[in-house]
PDB file of C-alpha atoms in Angstrom:
ATOM      1  CA  PHE A   1       7.255 -22.892   2.152  1.00  0.00           C
ATOM      2  CA  ILE A   2       5.094 -20.934   4.582  1.00  0.00           C
ATOM      3  CA  PHE A   3       1.585 -22.021   3.550  1.00  0.00           C
ATOM      4  CA  ASN A   4       2.154 -25.675   2.570  1.00  0.00           C
ATOM      5  CA  PHE A   5      -0.231 -28.000   4.398  1.00  0.00           C
ATOM      6  CA  ASN A   6       2.305 -30.758   5.124  1.00  0.00           C
ATOM      7  CA  PHE A   7       5.572 -28.952   5.859  1.00  0.00           C
ATOM      8  CA  GLY A   8       4.795 -25.215   5.836  1.00  0.00           C
ATOM      9  CA  LEU A   9       6.160 -22.969   8.565  1.00  0.00           C
ATOM     10  CA  LEU A  10       2.727 -21.684   9.556  1.00  0.00           C
ATOM     11  CA  ASN A  11       1.246 -25.146  10.021  1.00  0.00           C
ATOM     12  CA  SER A  12       4.391 -26.290  11.863  1.00  0.00           C
ATOM     13  CA  ALA A  13       3.887 -23.393  14.287  1.00  0.00           C
ATOM     14  CA  PHE A  14       0.215 -24.338  14.635  1.00  0.00           C
ATOM     15  CA  LYS A  15       1.198 -27.919  15.509  1.00  0.00           C
ATOM     16  CA  LEU A  16       3.600 -26.658  18.210  1.00  0.00           C
ATOM     17  CA  PHE A  17       0.682 -24.905  19.905  1.00  0.00           C
ATOM     18  CA  GLY A  18      -1.647 -27.867  19.468  1.00  0.00           C
ATOM     19  CA  LEU A  19      -3.754 -26.211  16.770  1.00  0.00           C
ATOM     20  CA  LYS A  20      -5.146 -27.928  13.707  1.00  0.00           C
ATOM     21  CA  PRO A  21      -3.172 -27.349  10.438  1.00  0.00           C
ATOM     22  CA  GLN A  22      -4.987 -25.294   7.808  1.00  0.00           C
ATOM     23  CA  MET A  23      -5.285 -25.567   4.030  1.00  0.00           C
ATOM     24  CA  TRP A  24      -4.231 -21.923   3.596  1.00  0.00           C
ATOM     25  CA  LEU A  25      -4.289 -21.634  -0.182  1.00  0.00           C
ATOM     26  CA  ASN A  26      -7.030 -24.211  -0.810  1.00  0.00           C
ATOM     27  CA  ASN A  27      -9.648 -22.740   1.504  1.00  0.00           C
ATOM     28  CA  PRO A  28     -11.769 -19.940  -0.049  1.00  0.00           C
ATOM     29  CA  LYS A  29     -12.075 -18.294   3.373  1.00  0.00           C
ATOM     30  CA  LEU A  30      -8.311 -18.333   4.077  1.00  0.00           C
ATOM     31  CA  VAL A  31      -6.793 -17.623   0.660  1.00  0.00           C
ATOM     32  CA  ILE A  32      -7.218 -13.823   0.786  1.00  0.00           C
ATOM     33  CA  PRO A  33      -5.868 -13.492   4.357  1.00  0.00           C
ATOM     34  CA  SER A  34      -2.954 -15.728   3.288  1.00  0.00           C
ATOM     35  CA  LEU A  35      -2.176 -13.482   0.326  1.00  0.00           C
ATOM     36  CA  VAL A  36      -2.448 -10.384   2.538  1.00  0.00           C
ATOM     37  CA  LEU A  37      -0.070 -11.947   5.049  1.00  0.00           C
ATOM     38  CA  MET A  38       2.338 -12.772   2.236  1.00  0.00           C
ATOM     39  CA  SER A  39       2.153  -9.230   0.833  1.00  0.00           C
ATOM     40  CA  LEU A  40       3.438  -7.836   4.133  1.00  0.00           C
ATOM     41  CA  TRP A  41       6.931  -8.646   2.845  1.00  0.00           C
ATOM     42  CA  GLY A  42       6.476  -5.734   0.429  1.00  0.00           C
ATOM     43  CA  ILE A  43       6.105  -3.233   3.250  1.00  0.00           C
ATOM     44  CA  VAL A  44       9.889  -3.146   3.679  1.00  0.00           C
ATOM     45  CA  GLY A  45      10.312  -0.883   0.639  1.00  0.00           C
ATOM     46  CA  ASN A  46       7.878   1.641   2.087  1.00  0.00           C
ATOM     47  CA  MET A  47       9.625   1.495   5.450  1.00  0.00           C
ATOM     48  CA  VAL A  48      12.945   2.387   3.816  1.00  0.00           C
ATOM     49  CA  ILE A  49      11.292   5.410   2.194  1.00  0.00           C
ATOM     50  CA  TYR A  50       9.730   6.453   5.525  1.00  0.00           C
ATOM     51  CA  LEU A  51      13.072   6.032   7.296  1.00  0.00           C
ATOM     52  CA  ALA A  52      14.811   8.222   4.730  1.00  0.00           C
ATOM     53  CA  GLY A  53      12.084  10.822   5.189  1.00  0.00           C
ATOM     54  CA  LEU A  54      12.398  10.739   8.966  1.00  0.00           C
ATOM     55  CA  GLN A  55      16.141  11.239   8.721  1.00  0.00           C
ATOM     56  CA  SER A  56      15.594  14.311   6.550  1.00  0.00           C
ATOM     57  CA  VAL A  57      13.531  16.131   9.208  1.00  0.00           C
ATOM     58  CA  PRO A  58      15.797  18.874  10.616  1.00  0.00           C
ATOM     59  CA  GLN A  59      16.707  18.261  14.260  1.00  0.00           C
ATOM     60  CA  GLU A  60      16.687  22.019  14.841  1.00  0.00           C
ATOM     61  CA  LEU A  61      12.904  21.984  14.586  1.00  0.00           C
ATOM     62  CA  TYR A  62      12.647  19.461  17.424  1.00  0.00           C
ATOM     63  CA  GLU A  63      15.134  21.404  19.529  1.00  0.00           C
ATOM     64  CA  ALA A  64      13.216  24.655  19.012  1.00  0.00           C
ATOM     65  CA  ALA A  65       9.933  22.952  19.875  1.00  0.00           C
ATOM     66  CA  SER A  66      11.483  21.520  23.063  1.00  0.00           C
ATOM     67  CA  MET A  67      12.642  24.983  24.070  1.00  0.00           C
ATOM     68  CA  ASP A  68       9.103  26.253  23.492  1.00  0.00           C
ATOM     69  CA  GLY A  69       7.779  23.531  25.799  1.00  0.00           C
ATOM     70  CA  ALA A  70       6.275  21.139  23.235  1.00  0.00           C
ATOM     71  CA  ASN A  71       5.763  17.547  24.334  1.00  0.00           C
ATOM     72  CA  ASN A  72       6.441  14.514  22.108  1.00  0.00           C
ATOM     73  CA  PHE A  73       2.859  14.341  20.840  1.00  0.00           C
ATOM     74  CA  MET A  74       2.929  17.995  19.772  1.00  0.00           C
ATOM     75  CA  LYS A  75       6.271  17.436  18.035  1.00  0.00           C
ATOM     76  CA  LEU A  76       4.712  14.530  16.146  1.00  0.00           C
ATOM     77  CA  ILE A  77       1.645  16.537  15.098  1.00  0.00           C
ATOM     78  CA  LYS A  78       3.322  19.877  14.379  1.00  0.00           C
ATOM     79  CA  ILE A  79       6.739  18.830  13.046  1.00  0.00           C
ATOM     80  CA  THR A  80       7.080  15.177  12.063  1.00  0.00           C
ATOM     81  CA  LEU A  81       3.793  14.667  10.214  1.00  0.00           C
ATOM     82  CA  PRO A  82       3.948  17.920   8.222  1.00  0.00           C
ATOM     83  CA  MET A  83       7.563  17.292   7.255  1.00  0.00           C
ATOM     84  CA  MET A  84       6.756  13.677   6.343  1.00  0.00           C
ATOM     85  CA  SER A  85       3.566  14.516   4.418  1.00  0.00           C
ATOM     86  CA  PRO A  86       5.224  14.444   0.957  1.00  0.00           C
ATOM     87  CA  ILE A  87       6.583  10.977   1.739  1.00  0.00           C
ATOM     88  CA  ILE A  88       3.191   9.832   3.041  1.00  0.00           C
ATOM     89  CA  PHE A  89       1.618  11.266  -0.114  1.00  0.00           C
ATOM     90  CA  PHE A  90       4.059   9.378  -2.369  1.00  0.00           C
ATOM     91  CA  ASN A  91       3.578   6.066  -0.553  1.00  0.00           C
ATOM     92  CA  LEU A  92      -0.207   6.532  -0.587  1.00  0.00           C
ATOM     93  CA  ILE A  93      -0.270   7.093  -4.344  1.00  0.00           C
ATOM     94  CA  MET A  94       2.013   4.126  -4.995  1.00  0.00           C
ATOM     95  CA  GLY A  95      -0.019   1.939  -2.621  1.00  0.00           C
ATOM     96  CA  VAL A  96      -3.321   2.796  -4.285  1.00  0.00           C
ATOM     97  CA  ILE A  97      -1.927   2.080  -7.733  1.00  0.00           C
ATOM     98  CA  GLY A  98      -0.293  -1.140  -6.529  1.00  0.00           C
ATOM     99  CA  SER A  99      -3.432  -2.370  -4.795  1.00  0.00           C
ATOM    100  CA  PHE A 100      -5.405  -2.181  -8.024  1.00  0.00           C
ATOM    101  CA  GLN A 101      -2.683  -4.052  -9.875  1.00  0.00           C
ATOM    102  CA  THR A 102      -2.471  -7.125  -7.638  1.00  0.00           C
ATOM    103  CA  PHE A 103      -1.539  -9.978  -9.931  1.00  0.00           C
ATOM    104  CA  THR A 104       1.698 -11.810  -9.233  1.00  0.00           C
ATOM    105  CA  GLN A 105       0.897 -13.306  -5.825  1.00  0.00           C
ATOM    106  CA  SER A 106      -2.457 -14.687  -6.915  1.00  0.00           C
ATOM    107  CA  TYR A 107      -1.186 -15.966 -10.251  1.00  0.00           C
ATOM    108  CA  ILE A 108       1.819 -17.780  -8.821  1.00  0.00           C
ATOM    109  CA  MET A 109       0.222 -19.200  -5.691  1.00  0.00           C
ATOM    110  CA  THR A 110      -3.384 -19.992  -6.634  1.00  0.00           C
ATOM    111  CA  LYS A 111      -4.091 -19.155 -10.319  1.00  0.00           C
ATOM    112  CA  GLY A 112      -7.261 -17.460  -9.037  1.00  0.00           C
ATOM    113  CA  GLY A 113      -8.503 -20.420  -7.027  1.00  0.00           C
ATOM    114  CA  PRO A 114      -9.944 -21.970  -5.013  1.00  0.00           C
ATOM    115  CA  ASN A 115     -13.309 -21.500  -6.697  1.00  0.00           C
ATOM    116  CA  GLY A 116     -12.257 -18.055  -7.953  1.00  0.00           C
ATOM    117  CA  ALA A 117     -11.737 -16.733  -4.413  1.00  0.00           C
ATOM    118  CA  SER A 118      -8.463 -15.047  -5.392  1.00  0.00           C
ATOM    119  CA  MET A 119      -9.400 -14.034  -8.947  1.00  0.00           C
ATOM    120  CA  PHE A 120      -8.314 -10.409  -8.708  1.00  0.00           C
ATOM    121  CA  TYR A 121      -9.110  -7.888 -11.421  1.00  0.00           C
ATOM    122  CA  MET A 122      -5.644  -8.057 -13.003  1.00  0.00           C
ATOM    123  CA  LEU A 123      -5.671 -11.850 -12.976  1.00  0.00           C
ATOM    124  CA  ASN A 124      -9.042 -11.808 -14.732  1.00  0.00           C
ATOM    125  CA  LEU A 125      -7.659  -9.321 -17.261  1.00  0.00           C
ATOM    126  CA  TYR A 126      -4.677 -11.610 -17.897  1.00  0.00           C
ATOM    127  CA  ASP A 127      -6.954 -14.643 -18.158  1.00  0.00           C
ATOM    128  CA  GLN A 128      -9.214 -12.909 -20.680  1.00  0.00           C
ATOM    129  CA  ALA A 129      -6.282 -11.745 -22.801  1.00  0.00           C
ATOM    130  CA  PHE A 130      -3.823 -14.621 -22.738  1.00  0.00           C
ATOM    131  CA  GLN A 131      -5.816 -17.713 -21.809  1.00  0.00           C
ATOM    132  CA  LYS A 132      -9.158 -17.064 -23.548  1.00  0.00           C
ATOM    133  CA  PHE A 133      -7.762 -14.697 -26.211  1.00  0.00           C
ATOM    134  CA  ASN A 134     -10.579 -12.167 -25.735  1.00  0.00           C
ATOM    135  CA  MET A 135      -8.297  -9.242 -26.553  1.00  0.00           C
ATOM    136  CA  GLY A 136     -11.093  -6.711 -27.062  1.00  0.00           C
ATOM    137  CA  TYR A 137     -12.653  -7.514 -23.709  1.00  0.00           C
ATOM    138  CA  ALA A 138      -9.242  -7.498 -22.015  1.00  0.00           C
ATOM    139  CA  SER A 139      -8.489  -4.101 -23.559  1.00  0.00           C
ATOM    140  CA  ALA A 140     -11.776  -2.774 -22.231  1.00  0.00           C
ATOM    141  CA  LEU A 141     -10.891  -4.143 -18.778  1.00  0.00           C
ATOM    142  CA  ALA A 142      -7.500  -2.416 -18.980  1.00  0.00           C
ATOM    143  CA  TRP A 143      -9.106   0.918 -19.876  1.00  0.00           C
ATOM    144  CA  ILE A 144     -11.575   0.580 -17.009  1.00  0.00           C
ATOM    145  CA  LEU A 145      -8.670  -0.137 -14.667  1.00  0.00           C
ATOM    146  CA  PHE A 146      -6.862   2.935 -15.986  1.00  0.00           C
ATOM    147  CA  ILE A 147      -9.934   5.130 -15.404  1.00  0.00           C
ATOM    148  CA  VAL A 148     -10.480   3.783 -11.875  1.00  0.00           C
ATOM    149  CA  ILE A 149      -6.815   4.317 -10.934  1.00  0.00           C
ATOM    150  CA  LEU A 150      -6.904   7.789 -12.510  1.00  0.00           C
ATOM    151  CA  PHE A 151     -10.030   8.654 -10.501  1.00  0.00           C
ATOM    152  CA  PHE A 152      -8.583   7.590  -7.152  1.00  0.00           C
ATOM    153  CA  THR A 153      -5.182   9.157  -7.736  1.00  0.00           C
ATOM    154  CA  SER A 154      -6.885  12.379  -8.846  1.00  0.00           C
ATOM    155  CA  LEU A 155      -8.873  12.422  -5.612  1.00  0.00           C
ATOM    156  CA  ILE A 156      -5.690  12.012  -3.615  1.00  0.00           C
ATOM    157  CA  PHE A 157      -3.939  14.742  -5.600  1.00  0.00           C
ATOM    158  CA  LYS A 158      -6.887  17.126  -5.113  1.00  0.00           C
ATOM    159  CA  SER A 159      -6.970  16.450  -1.378  1.00  0.00           C
ATOM    160  CA  SER A 160      -3.202  16.871  -1.056  1.00  0.00           C
ATOM    161  CA  VAL A 161      -3.578  20.666  -1.112  1.00  0.00           C
ATOM    162  CA  ALA A 162      -5.087  20.426   2.372  1.00  0.00           C
ATOM    163  CA  TRP A 163      -2.603  18.052   3.993  1.00  0.00           C
ATOM    164  CA  VAL A 164       0.733  17.951   2.155  1.00  0.00           C
ATOM    165  CA  TYR A 165       3.297  20.483   3.353  1.00  0.00           C
ATOM    166  CA  TYR A 166       6.024  21.669   1.017  1.00  0.00           C
ATOM    167  CA  GLU A 167       8.810  23.641   2.663  1.00  0.00           C
ATOM    168  CA  ALA A 168       9.613  25.460  -0.598  1.00  0.00           C
ATOM    169  CA  ALA A 169       6.115  26.987  -0.651  1.00  0.00           C
ATOM    170  CA  VAL A 170       6.768  28.631   2.726  1.00  0.00           C
ATOM    171  CA  LYS A 171      10.224  29.871   1.739  1.00  0.00           C
ATOM    172  CA  THR A 172       8.897  31.473  -1.458  1.00  0.00           C
ATOM    173  CA  GLY A 173       6.002  33.123   0.344  1.00  0.00           C
ATOM    174  CA  ASN A 174       3.275  31.171  -1.393  1.00  0.00           C
ATOM    175  CA  LYS A 175       0.172  32.185   0.602  1.00  0.00           C
ATOM    176  CA  LYS A 176      -1.888  29.276  -0.723  1.00  0.00           C
ATOM    177  CA  LYS A 177       0.163  26.754   1.275  1.00  0.00           C
ATOM    178  CA  MET A 178       0.463  29.040   4.310  1.00  0.00           C
ATOM    179  CA  LYS A 179      -3.236  29.160   5.292  1.00  0.00           C
ATOM    180  CA  GLY A 180      -3.687  30.390   8.818  1.00  0.00           C
ATOM    181  CA  SER A 181      -0.080  31.403   9.343  1.00  0.00           C
ATOM    182  CA  GLU A 182      -0.483  35.135   8.692  1.00  0.00           C
ATOM    183  CA  GLY A 183      -1.204  36.043  12.297  1.00  0.00           C
ATOM    184  CA  GLY A 184       1.283  33.789  14.033  1.00  0.00           C
TER     185      GLY A 184
END
């Protein structure tokens, strides 16, 4: 409905501005940007999670910072981001895993075309397993995918010690999470 050459919304908007209609899903140079544009619909779920996290930040912290003379930027850096870091961490992990598992959009809209321009890893895995019946090769691809996802999520988990703030660690006196706070 959006990317159709003849009656799609995007090409209709292009015609209104006097621009030439595009073959969005049939052009190897435009198919990936088209799929990225389409995947922006999925950002709504993350926004709901961020909104819930923002609503859970105690207003007393902002009031105390205002009384201490903090400006909006300092409130963002010192209050909002640390309090939102577990939510950012969760969405980052889910985004990394989801990005490696891109399948549905490409399968439904292009079947990996044109000329293999949208043949993502998961679509190739599916093709090997269920179209060509190379189950051994597809299993090997699945294990490689698992190892790659495990590697990247492990990196994020290891780095989270430096940037994810957990309020419970401060309340229990865990010194590991309270680096630099002994003197202040």
